[in-house]
Amino acid sequence: MEAIFGKHGLLAGQMADFEYRPMQARMAGEVQAAIAENSTVIIEAGTGTGKTLAYLAPAVLSGRKTVVSTGTITLQDQLLEKDIPLLSKVLGREIRAVCVKGRKNYLCLYRFHRWLRQPELLPEVERSSCDRLVSWVQSSQTGDRTELDWLPEEFAGWEQLTASTEQCLGQKCEYFSDCFLTRLRQAAAVADLVIVNHHLFFADLAVRAGGYGQVLPSCEVTIFDEAHLVEEIAAQYFSCQMSSHRLAELLRDIAFELNSIGHKGLALRRSLQAISEVAANFFQLFPAAANRQRINSEALGPQLRRSWSDLASVLQELAARLFQIHNLGEGLLACHDRCLRLGESLAFVMEQKDKDHVYWYERRARGTFLWASPIVVAPILEEHLFCQKKPYIFTSATLAVAQQLRYFSDRLGLAPETTGLVLDTPFSYDEQALLYLPKHLPLPESKDFIAAAALEIEALLDISGGSAFVLFTSFRNLREVQARLAALDRFQLLVQGEQPKAALLRRFRRETGSVLLGTASFWQGVDMPGETLKCVIIDKLPFAVPDDPLVAARVEKINANGGNAFWEYQVPSAVLTLRQGLGRLIRRRTDRGIMAILDSRLFSRSYGRIFLRSLPDCRITHQRQDIVRFLAKN
């Protein structure tokens, strides 16, 4: 590793702007050792460490097939377009790398040809677009939607041309050998590196656990970058879900399959209609709510129980009627199996027999979703992932709480003796950033807090001249601050929800001095280097909403086991989220700016010390005048 990353190493010989980074060389050595010893290592490596090359080089040189799982598309693009080509040049060898995305990114030939036979499936597709789509399918080697730059982003029909895991017919499909996913699997099987995201990785792991096949090839080394996201995404894909959207997909697919074989049976058609009506009655009994809501088995009233029973009965009846069809084809046979699985999912969620799960629902634009989610993912990862004795590398810019990795390790169930490394940042935060922590604001629980915070935000934006992210812990706070800033008419406001996230970020880069107001999704995975972003303001310490079903269940479980959920779970989780938010500011050695946290609990509460010990090592001020001097100097 020193021969590659050292002061006079191979990288230095290939990069005109090479900077020797001891942290990068040390990380590469730790990854190399973990791979050689078939062990697990956790490495926090801040932005600027060069962690991607530090894990890619030892993985490639090991000669072992490696899966790299990331949290964002941005990082996938960086790996494929920049880091892997550079490493290939440095090492003087070809590196075969394949990126595998989720199923919904690829056109399904079975469903595409079904549409050609029944064009009424997608009535909104214009004739010209239809011709272009057919021409593209005939020439495309990947079936990847990103090739269709002419297809509107909001085109709803694309979903009808893709296949989820349960919609896919697998090897029984007549188009299996020509399938874009089949080709992708074949390419991944012979690649040195397979690049995926966490969603696909854990979706594939859950599919394997359920015995339904797989998309990703088996590997010898697994690297999780942006590993701070692993717990939540793993919990999502090992959850059981029943939804109005999933049921509607099934009914639509059955209708299409019946049409394709010319089936005219009125009894079966009436069954489809009956399920639609019974399902509508069932799902409307879950009250509309802005946030996720717990399904309390004790509070299930007789009306909901009757409706649940009715839905279970009509699902069973539909499965029986499908099985009675003469010459049942693969499409309808798959629908029959899906019908049975939907009934099983409904029973699992509503019966609530497994005490290791929390049961909840949410209402979205696409329907009502019922969930049974594992409260703790550690046992699941031990059973389905860590049971394979091979190297696992976890890395991210934010894994440590007060310089300790125990919280991350415990949440995933890693052994206490797991090697952990917290690398110092290569950035000079003392010169590049100033941390503003006002002490004069009311506590966040005060009724006067948001008005005072809005005034403080206004003053900070006047000093910075805009070019700021204002990150909120709730939409309510965002809306109140937005109303005040909009009334002033001094700043170009870009507000989450008014446009797609990507469009807002493009505008922020383009419109100098603009101010972006955002909540959770803007706290991480956003890279705005240079003068575009000069100030990041955070309204409150980002404690998770305590009555969120998953959060509440985790708190209850920790406390019931004799722990202290506040100190063991809620504080560390908030620390990592805060570090992610502040991390939006300094992305390059040339970046300069202000970080501000408007929460005086940092000083008035005992847990504030944990947050302060976890913040970047830079100058702290409580006076706005210091901000003026800092920005003028820089």
XYZ file of C-alpha atoms in Angstrom:
634
model
C 0.000 0.000 0.000
C 2.881 2.367 0.677
C 4.132 1.693 -2.848
C 0.801 2.999 -4.153
C -0.117 5.745 -1.696
C 3.330 6.863 -0.446
C 4.947 10.248 -1.145
C 6.743 8.811 -4.167
C 4.295 6.030 -4.927
C 2.368 5.068 -8.041
C -0.425 7.576 -7.394
C 2.098 10.401 -7.114
C 3.442 9.427 -10.517
C 0.021 9.529 -12.171
C -1.676 12.529 -10.547
C -0.458 16.053 -11.231
C -2.296 17.358 -8.156
C -1.290 14.442 -5.898
C -1.182 15.153 -2.166
C 0.339 12.624 0.196
C -2.269 11.685 2.799
C -0.961 9.456 5.590
C -4.558 8.642 6.615
C -5.253 7.236 3.164
C -2.214 4.970 3.268
C -3.085 3.807 6.783
C -6.682 3.028 5.795
C -5.482 1.053 2.759
C -3.219 -0.978 5.033
C -6.089 -1.751 7.433
C -8.342 -2.838 4.551
C -5.550 -4.992 3.125
C -5.064 -6.672 6.525
C -8.805 -7.301 6.958
C -9.033 -8.951 3.538
C -5.960 -11.084 4.174
C -7.247 -12.188 7.594
C -10.933 -12.635 6.601
C -11.881 -10.183 9.330
C -14.147 -7.164 9.789
C -12.952 -3.583 10.137
C -14.815 -0.321 10.824
C -13.127 2.838 9.539
C -14.334 6.401 9.919
C -12.589 8.415 7.214
C -13.679 11.985 6.718
C -14.226 13.749 3.428
C -10.844 14.339 1.817
C -9.227 11.151 3.097
C -9.502 9.482 -0.288
C -11.217 6.458 1.192
C -12.566 5.072 -2.092
C -9.099 4.457 -3.514
C -7.954 3.268 -0.087
C -10.396 0.349 -0.182
C -10.437 -0.243 -3.940
C -6.693 -0.796 -4.273
C -6.337 -3.594 -1.679
C -9.577 -5.200 -2.890
C -8.384 -5.320 -6.506
C -4.881 -6.477 -5.588
C -6.300 -9.264 -3.415
C -7.655 -10.926 -6.549
C -10.886 -11.658 -4.684
C -14.312 -10.845 -6.080
C -15.597 -7.750 -4.308
C -18.988 -6.107 -3.904
C -18.919 -2.409 -3.037
C -22.235 -1.173 -1.655
C -22.848 2.587 -1.457
C -25.589 4.777 -0.066
C -25.920 7.205 -2.978
C -25.883 7.256 -6.783
C -23.364 10.124 -6.607
C -20.773 7.845 -5.021
C -21.515 5.057 -7.516
C -20.857 7.491 -10.364
C -17.613 8.639 -8.726
C -16.390 5.050 -8.384
C -17.205 4.080 -11.971
C -16.277 7.285 -13.796
C -13.291 8.494 -11.786
C -11.779 6.199 -9.159
C -11.771 2.825 -10.936
C -10.354 4.206 -14.237
C -7.648 6.032 -12.231
C -6.747 2.916 -10.258
C -6.650 0.859 -13.442
C -4.164 3.328 -14.903
C -2.078 3.393 -11.706
C -1.901 -0.405 -11.457
C -1.419 -0.888 -15.189
C -4.157 -3.492 -15.424
C -7.739 -3.761 -16.527
C -10.309 -3.711 -13.720
C -13.584 -5.284 -14.742
C -16.299 -3.347 -12.918
C -20.074 -3.616 -13.261
C -22.728 -1.418 -11.694
C -25.976 -3.188 -10.793
C -29.000 -1.047 -9.981
C -32.424 -1.912 -8.619
C -34.880 -3.820 -10.815
C -37.072 -0.803 -11.465
C -34.239 0.785 -13.463
C -34.393 -1.921 -16.147
C -37.058 -2.653 -18.729
C -38.661 -6.110 -18.489
C -38.971 -7.721 -21.925
C -41.901 -9.906 -20.838
C -43.952 -6.908 -19.708
C -42.781 -4.828 -22.684
C -44.032 -7.395 -25.211
C -47.241 -7.783 -23.227
C -47.739 -4.034 -23.670
C -47.142 -4.306 -27.419
C -49.920 -6.896 -27.566
C -52.184 -4.804 -25.327
C -51.302 -1.113 -25.974
C -54.227 -0.031 -23.805
C -52.025 -0.915 -20.823
C -50.235 2.398 -21.249
C -52.814 4.709 -22.828
C -50.751 7.828 -22.066
C -47.912 6.769 -24.383
C -48.082 8.785 -27.590
C -47.529 7.007 -30.886
C -44.216 8.795 -31.497
C -42.941 7.837 -28.054
C -44.087 4.270 -28.610
C -42.029 4.011 -31.815
C -38.953 5.466 -30.086
C -39.350 3.050 -27.185
C -39.562 0.052 -29.533
C -36.510 1.236 -31.446
C -34.559 1.707 -28.190
C -35.395 -1.779 -26.891
C -34.140 -3.293 -30.143
C -30.778 -1.511 -29.882
C -30.134 -1.171 -26.146
C -27.573 -3.432 -24.522
C -28.631 -2.578 -20.950
C -32.359 -1.742 -20.855
C -31.409 0.984 -18.363
C -33.863 3.853 -18.162
C -31.025 6.390 -17.844
C -30.461 5.918 -21.586
C -33.911 7.408 -22.245
C -33.095 11.091 -21.785
C -36.160 11.959 -23.880
C -38.600 10.113 -21.596
C -40.208 12.468 -19.050
C -39.011 11.909 -15.472
C -42.627 11.752 -14.287
C -43.661 9.154 -16.901
C -45.797 6.812 -14.760
C -45.976 4.100 -17.414
C -42.358 3.070 -16.881
C -43.354 1.084 -13.797
C -45.612 -1.085 -15.960
C -42.600 -1.956 -18.127
C -40.455 -3.164 -15.226
C -40.720 -6.164 -12.925
C -40.291 -6.295 -9.172
C -38.904 -9.427 -7.537
C -42.365 -10.936 -7.138
C -43.431 -9.979 -10.668
C -40.368 -11.552 -12.302
C -40.932 -15.022 -13.791
C -37.234 -15.905 -13.541
C -35.960 -18.837 -15.595
C -39.526 -19.759 -16.570
C -39.838 -16.537 -18.579
C -39.782 -16.940 -22.348
C -37.415 -13.948 -22.586
C -35.036 -15.120 -19.855
C -31.991 -15.623 -22.084
C -32.396 -12.155 -23.666
C -33.395 -10.434 -20.417
C -31.400 -7.300 -19.598
C -31.068 -8.424 -15.982
C -29.859 -11.849 -17.085
C -27.151 -10.191 -19.168
C -26.260 -7.963 -16.224
C -25.985 -10.965 -13.888
C -23.693 -12.669 -16.392
C -21.481 -9.573 -16.601
C -21.429 -9.255 -12.803
C -20.485 -12.930 -12.442
C -17.158 -12.362 -14.207
C -16.417 -8.851 -12.916
C -13.690 -8.044 -10.391
C -15.818 -5.354 -8.759
C -19.612 -5.188 -8.526
C -20.936 -1.758 -7.545
C -24.410 -1.647 -5.966
C -26.327 0.500 -3.517
C -27.435 -0.527 -0.030
C -31.060 -0.839 -1.144
C -30.233 -3.435 -3.777
C -27.724 -5.217 -1.540
C -30.232 -5.789 1.270
C -33.134 -6.409 -1.097
C -31.030 -9.176 -2.654
C -29.997 -10.515 0.769
C -33.647 -10.634 1.867
C -34.636 -12.411 -1.368
C -31.956 -15.051 -0.782
C -33.140 -15.488 2.795
C -36.676 -16.082 1.504
C -35.510 -18.610 -1.075
C -36.667 -16.619 -4.113
C -33.364 -16.429 -6.003
C -30.898 -13.573 -6.346
C -29.618 -10.793 -8.586
C -26.120 -10.253 -7.191
C -23.380 -12.846 -7.595
C -21.672 -14.393 -4.597
C -18.588 -12.460 -3.549
C -15.488 -12.942 -1.419
C -15.172 -9.402 -0.011
C -17.935 -6.955 0.918
C -17.302 -3.230 1.366
C -19.986 -0.902 2.711
C -19.259 2.749 1.961
C -21.586 5.352 3.523
C -22.077 2.621 6.116
C -23.955 4.893 8.532
C -27.067 4.074 6.451
C -26.794 0.295 6.754
C -28.996 -0.295 9.819
C -32.053 1.575 8.546
C -31.897 0.127 5.033
C -31.388 -3.423 6.306
C -34.417 -3.012 8.589
C -36.500 -1.846 5.622
C -35.726 -4.837 3.419
C -36.164 -7.426 6.140
C -39.593 -5.996 6.924
C -42.884 -7.558 5.880
C -45.119 -5.243 3.869
C -48.712 -5.317 2.665
C -50.023 -2.337 0.722
C -52.871 -1.124 -1.434
C -50.278 -0.407 -4.137
C -48.927 -3.966 -4.099
C -52.474 -5.355 -4.258
C -53.434 -3.038 -7.122
C -50.354 -4.209 -9.056
C -51.439 -7.811 -8.607
C -55.012 -7.180 -9.792
C -53.759 -5.251 -12.796
C -51.341 -8.025 -13.737
C -54.070 -10.676 -13.412
C -56.356 -8.676 -15.694
C -53.577 -8.325 -18.279
C -52.781 -12.037 -18.151
C -56.466 -12.971 -18.513
C -56.759 -10.701 -21.539
C -53.656 -12.215 -23.109
C -55.151 -15.725 -23.025
C -58.647 -14.532 -23.955
C -60.194 -15.716 -20.693
C -63.837 -14.570 -20.407
C -64.833 -16.151 -17.070
C -67.306 -13.837 -15.306
C -66.796 -15.428 -11.876
C -63.110 -14.583 -11.888
C -63.772 -11.060 -13.138
C -66.255 -10.614 -10.288
C -63.595 -11.826 -7.830
C -61.221 -9.099 -9.039
C -63.924 -6.473 -8.580
C -64.829 -7.810 -5.149
C -61.225 -7.625 -3.972
C -60.942 -4.023 -5.171
C -64.008 -3.044 -3.173
C -63.093 -5.006 -0.037
C -59.500 -3.689 -0.146
C -60.709 -0.095 -0.517
C -62.921 -0.526 2.547
C -60.044 -2.096 4.511
C -57.342 0.464 3.743
C -59.600 3.480 4.340
C -59.954 2.388 7.975
C -56.351 3.524 8.577
C -56.639 7.262 9.346
C -54.674 9.745 7.269
C -51.583 11.017 9.101
C -48.542 13.081 8.190
C -46.143 10.646 9.858
C -45.805 6.904 10.323
C -48.308 5.498 12.808
C -48.148 2.416 14.988
C -50.767 -0.307 14.451
C -51.902 -1.121 17.976
C -53.323 -4.634 18.116
C -55.247 -3.798 21.289
C -56.888 -0.833 19.597
C -58.001 -2.749 16.499
C -61.731 -2.236 16.529
C -64.319 -4.786 15.420
C -64.878 -2.970 12.119
C -61.208 -3.222 11.163
C -61.052 -6.876 12.246
C -64.102 -7.721 10.119
C -62.681 -5.874 7.125
C -59.330 -7.634 7.541
C -61.127 -10.993 7.660
C -63.105 -10.101 4.529
C -59.930 -9.168 2.641
C -58.178 -12.380 3.684
C -61.184 -14.401 2.496
C -61.419 -12.812 -0.949
C -57.658 -13.234 -1.450
C -57.998 -16.948 -0.708
C -60.976 -17.180 -3.062
C -59.056 -15.433 -5.842
C -56.075 -17.774 -5.449
C -58.418 -20.776 -5.676
C -60.155 -19.446 -8.809
C -56.812 -18.760 -10.514
C -55.656 -22.300 -9.843
C -58.782 -23.673 -11.494
C -57.962 -22.073 -14.856
C -57.216 -24.649 -17.542
C -53.683 -24.436 -18.957
C -52.548 -21.944 -16.348
C -49.569 -20.141 -17.910
C -46.444 -18.945 -16.124
C -47.789 -15.404 -15.814
C -51.000 -16.441 -14.047
C -49.186 -19.071 -12.012
C -46.897 -16.325 -10.695
C -49.990 -14.210 -9.914
C -51.461 -17.154 -7.989
C -48.291 -17.397 -5.880
C -48.276 -13.632 -5.309
C -51.890 -13.825 -4.149
C -50.938 -16.392 -1.509
C -47.928 -14.347 -0.367
C -50.057 -11.204 -0.057
C -52.421 -13.106 2.208
C -49.469 -14.272 4.300
C -48.110 -10.732 4.568
C -51.528 -9.411 5.596
C -51.807 -12.048 8.321
C -48.278 -11.406 9.615
C -48.870 -7.658 9.947
C -52.347 -7.840 11.421
C -51.895 -10.794 13.785
C -48.783 -9.190 15.323
C -47.560 -12.418 16.901
C -43.833 -11.767 16.522
C -42.696 -9.591 19.443
C -39.388 -8.847 17.703
C -41.251 -6.713 15.159
C -42.996 -3.364 15.367
C -46.211 -2.918 13.359
C -47.016 0.392 11.678
C -48.560 2.048 8.642
C -48.120 5.124 6.504
C -50.187 6.889 3.860
C -48.388 7.981 0.717
C -49.467 9.292 -2.667
C -49.312 5.714 -4.015
C -51.527 4.276 -1.287
C -51.583 2.855 2.226
C -48.646 0.711 3.339
C -48.727 -1.664 6.305
C -45.387 -2.782 7.752
C -43.945 -5.251 10.221
C -40.346 -4.167 10.807
C -37.653 -5.868 12.876
C -36.872 -3.784 15.958
C -33.250 -4.919 15.995
C -31.372 -5.925 12.831
C -28.290 -7.390 14.531
C -29.652 -10.980 14.808
C -30.823 -10.862 11.192
C -27.427 -9.696 9.940
C -25.726 -12.386 12.009
C -27.946 -15.070 10.487
C -27.918 -13.984 6.862
C -24.753 -11.908 6.387
C -22.041 -12.317 9.003
C -22.495 -16.083 9.084
C -20.389 -16.050 5.926
C -16.857 -15.901 7.312
C -15.319 -13.405 4.939
C -14.003 -9.828 5.059
C -16.450 -6.998 5.743
C -15.268 -3.402 5.538
C -17.530 -0.656 6.908
C -16.542 2.928 6.190
C -18.105 6.381 6.237
C -17.265 9.958 7.148
C -19.594 9.684 10.169
C -19.504 6.525 12.266
C -17.997 7.715 15.571
C -19.684 9.305 18.554
C -17.188 11.234 20.713
C -14.404 9.428 18.811
C -15.816 5.992 19.701
C -17.250 3.396 17.273
C -19.118 1.297 19.818
C -22.578 2.659 18.937
C -22.249 1.679 15.262
C -20.734 -1.690 16.146
C -23.470 -2.516 18.671
C -26.334 -1.554 16.329
C -25.110 -4.032 13.699
C -24.221 -6.716 16.235
C -20.512 -6.740 15.436
C -18.206 -8.406 17.956
C -16.731 -6.083 20.632
C -13.217 -6.980 19.469
C -13.926 -5.815 15.884
C -11.076 -3.628 14.652
C -12.042 0.043 14.577
C -10.189 3.067 13.294
C -11.097 6.771 13.468
C -8.867 8.745 11.092
C -8.203 12.443 11.538
C -9.572 14.648 8.797
C -7.025 15.917 6.259
C -8.796 19.274 6.252
C -7.646 22.166 8.407
C -10.993 22.956 10.005
C -9.325 25.545 12.215
C -8.582 27.623 9.130
C -11.461 26.568 6.885
C -14.467 26.797 9.170
C -15.950 28.715 12.062
C -18.577 27.092 14.293
C -21.185 29.528 15.595
C -23.071 28.384 18.702
C -25.290 31.178 20.040
C -26.139 30.918 23.719
C -28.799 33.611 23.854
C -31.635 31.777 22.069
C -34.571 30.202 23.968
C -34.526 26.430 24.400
C -36.160 24.564 21.477
C -39.107 23.499 23.648
C -39.960 27.171 24.319
C -42.883 28.697 22.411
C -40.578 31.596 21.556
C -37.856 29.458 20.001
C -38.857 29.388 16.353
C -39.482 33.166 16.182
C -36.073 33.829 17.765
C -34.429 31.237 15.490
C -35.970 32.897 12.430
C -34.472 36.252 13.452
C -31.079 34.598 13.996
C -31.244 32.885 10.587
C -32.129 36.193 8.948
C -29.101 37.879 10.573
C -26.750 35.075 9.522
C -27.985 35.168 5.932
C -27.452 38.929 5.812
C -23.846 38.360 6.900
C -23.151 35.536 4.449
C -25.083 37.092 1.590
C -27.109 33.922 1.191
C -25.252 30.939 -0.326
C -26.586 28.900 2.588
C -28.256 25.648 3.526
C -30.758 25.984 6.353
C -31.463 22.469 7.618
C -34.493 21.773 9.786
C -35.587 18.930 12.022
C -39.266 19.405 11.114
C -41.406 20.718 8.280
C -43.260 22.914 10.777
C -40.105 24.854 11.638
C -39.185 25.048 7.960
C -42.559 26.544 7.036
C -42.441 29.174 9.782
C -38.952 30.322 8.835
C -39.863 30.242 5.142
C -42.822 32.551 5.774
C -40.627 35.112 7.551
C -37.822 35.048 4.977
C -40.280 35.221 2.082
C -41.882 38.332 3.597
C -38.466 40.046 3.698
C -37.992 39.451 -0.046
C -34.196 39.701 0.303
C -33.224 36.137 -0.519
C -33.854 33.722 -3.358
C -35.485 30.853 -1.457
C -35.329 27.270 -2.703
C -37.668 25.155 -0.603
C -37.851 21.373 -0.280
C -41.027 20.022 -1.849
C -41.504 22.838 -4.354
C -39.340 21.025 -6.941
C -37.568 17.650 -7.136
C -34.423 17.505 -5.025
C -32.087 17.320 -8.041
C -33.718 20.387 -9.612
C -33.362 22.390 -6.383
C -29.666 21.513 -6.130
C -29.056 22.495 -9.761
C -30.706 25.853 -9.101
C -28.672 26.343 -5.911
C -25.440 25.843 -7.881
C -26.614 28.167 -10.637
C -28.308 30.965 -8.667
C -25.543 32.609 -6.671
C -26.534 33.712 -3.187
C -29.655 31.559 -2.996
C -30.829 29.930 0.232
C -31.986 26.324 0.355
C -34.432 25.294 3.085
C -34.565 21.526 3.636
C -35.264 18.716 6.065
C -34.003 15.137 6.418
C -33.086 14.279 2.807
C -30.774 17.307 2.507
C -28.743 16.462 5.618
C -26.602 13.944 3.742
C -25.432 12.934 0.282
C -25.274 16.544 -0.974
C -21.949 17.882 -2.280
C -21.661 21.650 -2.864
C -17.964 22.566 -2.973
C -16.618 26.070 -3.395
C -18.302 29.457 -3.183
C -21.714 27.941 -3.902
C -22.134 27.136 -0.206
C -20.713 29.441 2.472
C -22.983 28.724 5.408
C -24.814 25.736 6.912
C -27.396 26.544 9.600
C -29.106 23.849 11.696
C -32.148 24.747 13.756
C -32.030 22.048 16.471
C -30.188 18.959 17.578
C -31.690 16.269 15.296
C -33.207 13.861 17.795
C -35.459 11.347 16.063
C -39.204 11.867 16.549
C -39.860 9.903 19.768
C -43.285 8.614 18.733
C -42.072 7.253 15.393
C -43.003 3.544 15.548
C -39.487 2.216 14.949
C -37.833 4.702 17.278
C -40.397 4.086 20.038
C -40.063 0.302 19.702
C -36.272 0.450 19.860
C -36.424 2.678 22.946
C -38.879 0.301 24.628
C -36.714 -2.732 23.846
C -33.477 -1.198 25.139
C -35.139 -0.008 28.339
C -36.889 -3.345 28.856
C -33.512 -5.088 28.618
C -32.123 -2.904 31.395
C -30.383 -0.335 29.218
C -30.797 3.411 28.945
C -32.200 4.110 25.490
C -31.629 7.855 25.686
C -27.875 7.573 26.180
C -27.355 4.338 24.249
C -29.535 5.065 21.206
C -31.211 8.469 20.971
C -28.169 10.645 21.721
C -25.675 8.722 19.521
C -28.165 8.605 16.637
C -28.692 12.376 16.846
C -24.924 12.979 17.013
C -24.329 11.122 13.748
C -27.184 12.945 12.013
C -25.815 16.297 13.195
C -22.358 15.418 11.902
C -23.873 14.526 8.538
C -25.632 17.882 8.324
C -22.535 19.900 9.225
C -20.537 17.807 6.768
C -22.259 19.493 3.844
C -19.979 22.541 4.227
C -16.329 21.493 3.892
C -15.905 19.167 0.917
C -12.521 20.371 -0.460
C -9.315 21.897 0.920
C -10.317 25.202 -0.664
C -13.768 25.369 0.939
C -14.414 28.008 3.602
C -17.522 28.808 5.578
C -19.684 29.022 8.669
C -21.445 26.229 10.534
C -24.203 27.311 12.926
C -26.288 25.318 15.414
C -29.090 27.303 17.041
C -29.704 24.931 19.948
C -28.572 26.116 23.383
C -29.056 22.617 24.827
C -25.445 22.083 23.748
C -24.559 24.058 26.900
C -27.592 23.683 29.161
C -27.975 19.893 29.071
C -25.509 17.251 30.219
C -25.706 15.390 26.907
C -24.486 18.540 25.160
C -20.907 17.491 26.014
C -21.299 14.373 23.832
C -22.322 16.513 20.879
C -19.533 19.043 21.456
C -16.881 16.293 21.622
C -18.196 14.942 18.305
C -18.125 18.221 16.370
C -15.358 19.213 13.919
C -12.203 20.477 15.590
C -12.519 24.129 14.652
C -12.849 27.506 16.287
C -16.084 28.121 18.162
C -17.697 31.492 18.650
C -20.842 32.801 20.275
C -20.615 36.248 18.645
C -21.811 37.249 15.180
C -19.012 39.816 14.846
C -16.533 36.939 14.624
C -18.466 35.601 11.627
C -18.134 38.947 9.849
C -14.354 38.975 10.446
C -13.955 35.330 9.394
C -15.799 35.787 6.099
C -13.989 39.028 5.342
C -10.623 37.339 5.925
C -11.521 34.401 3.698
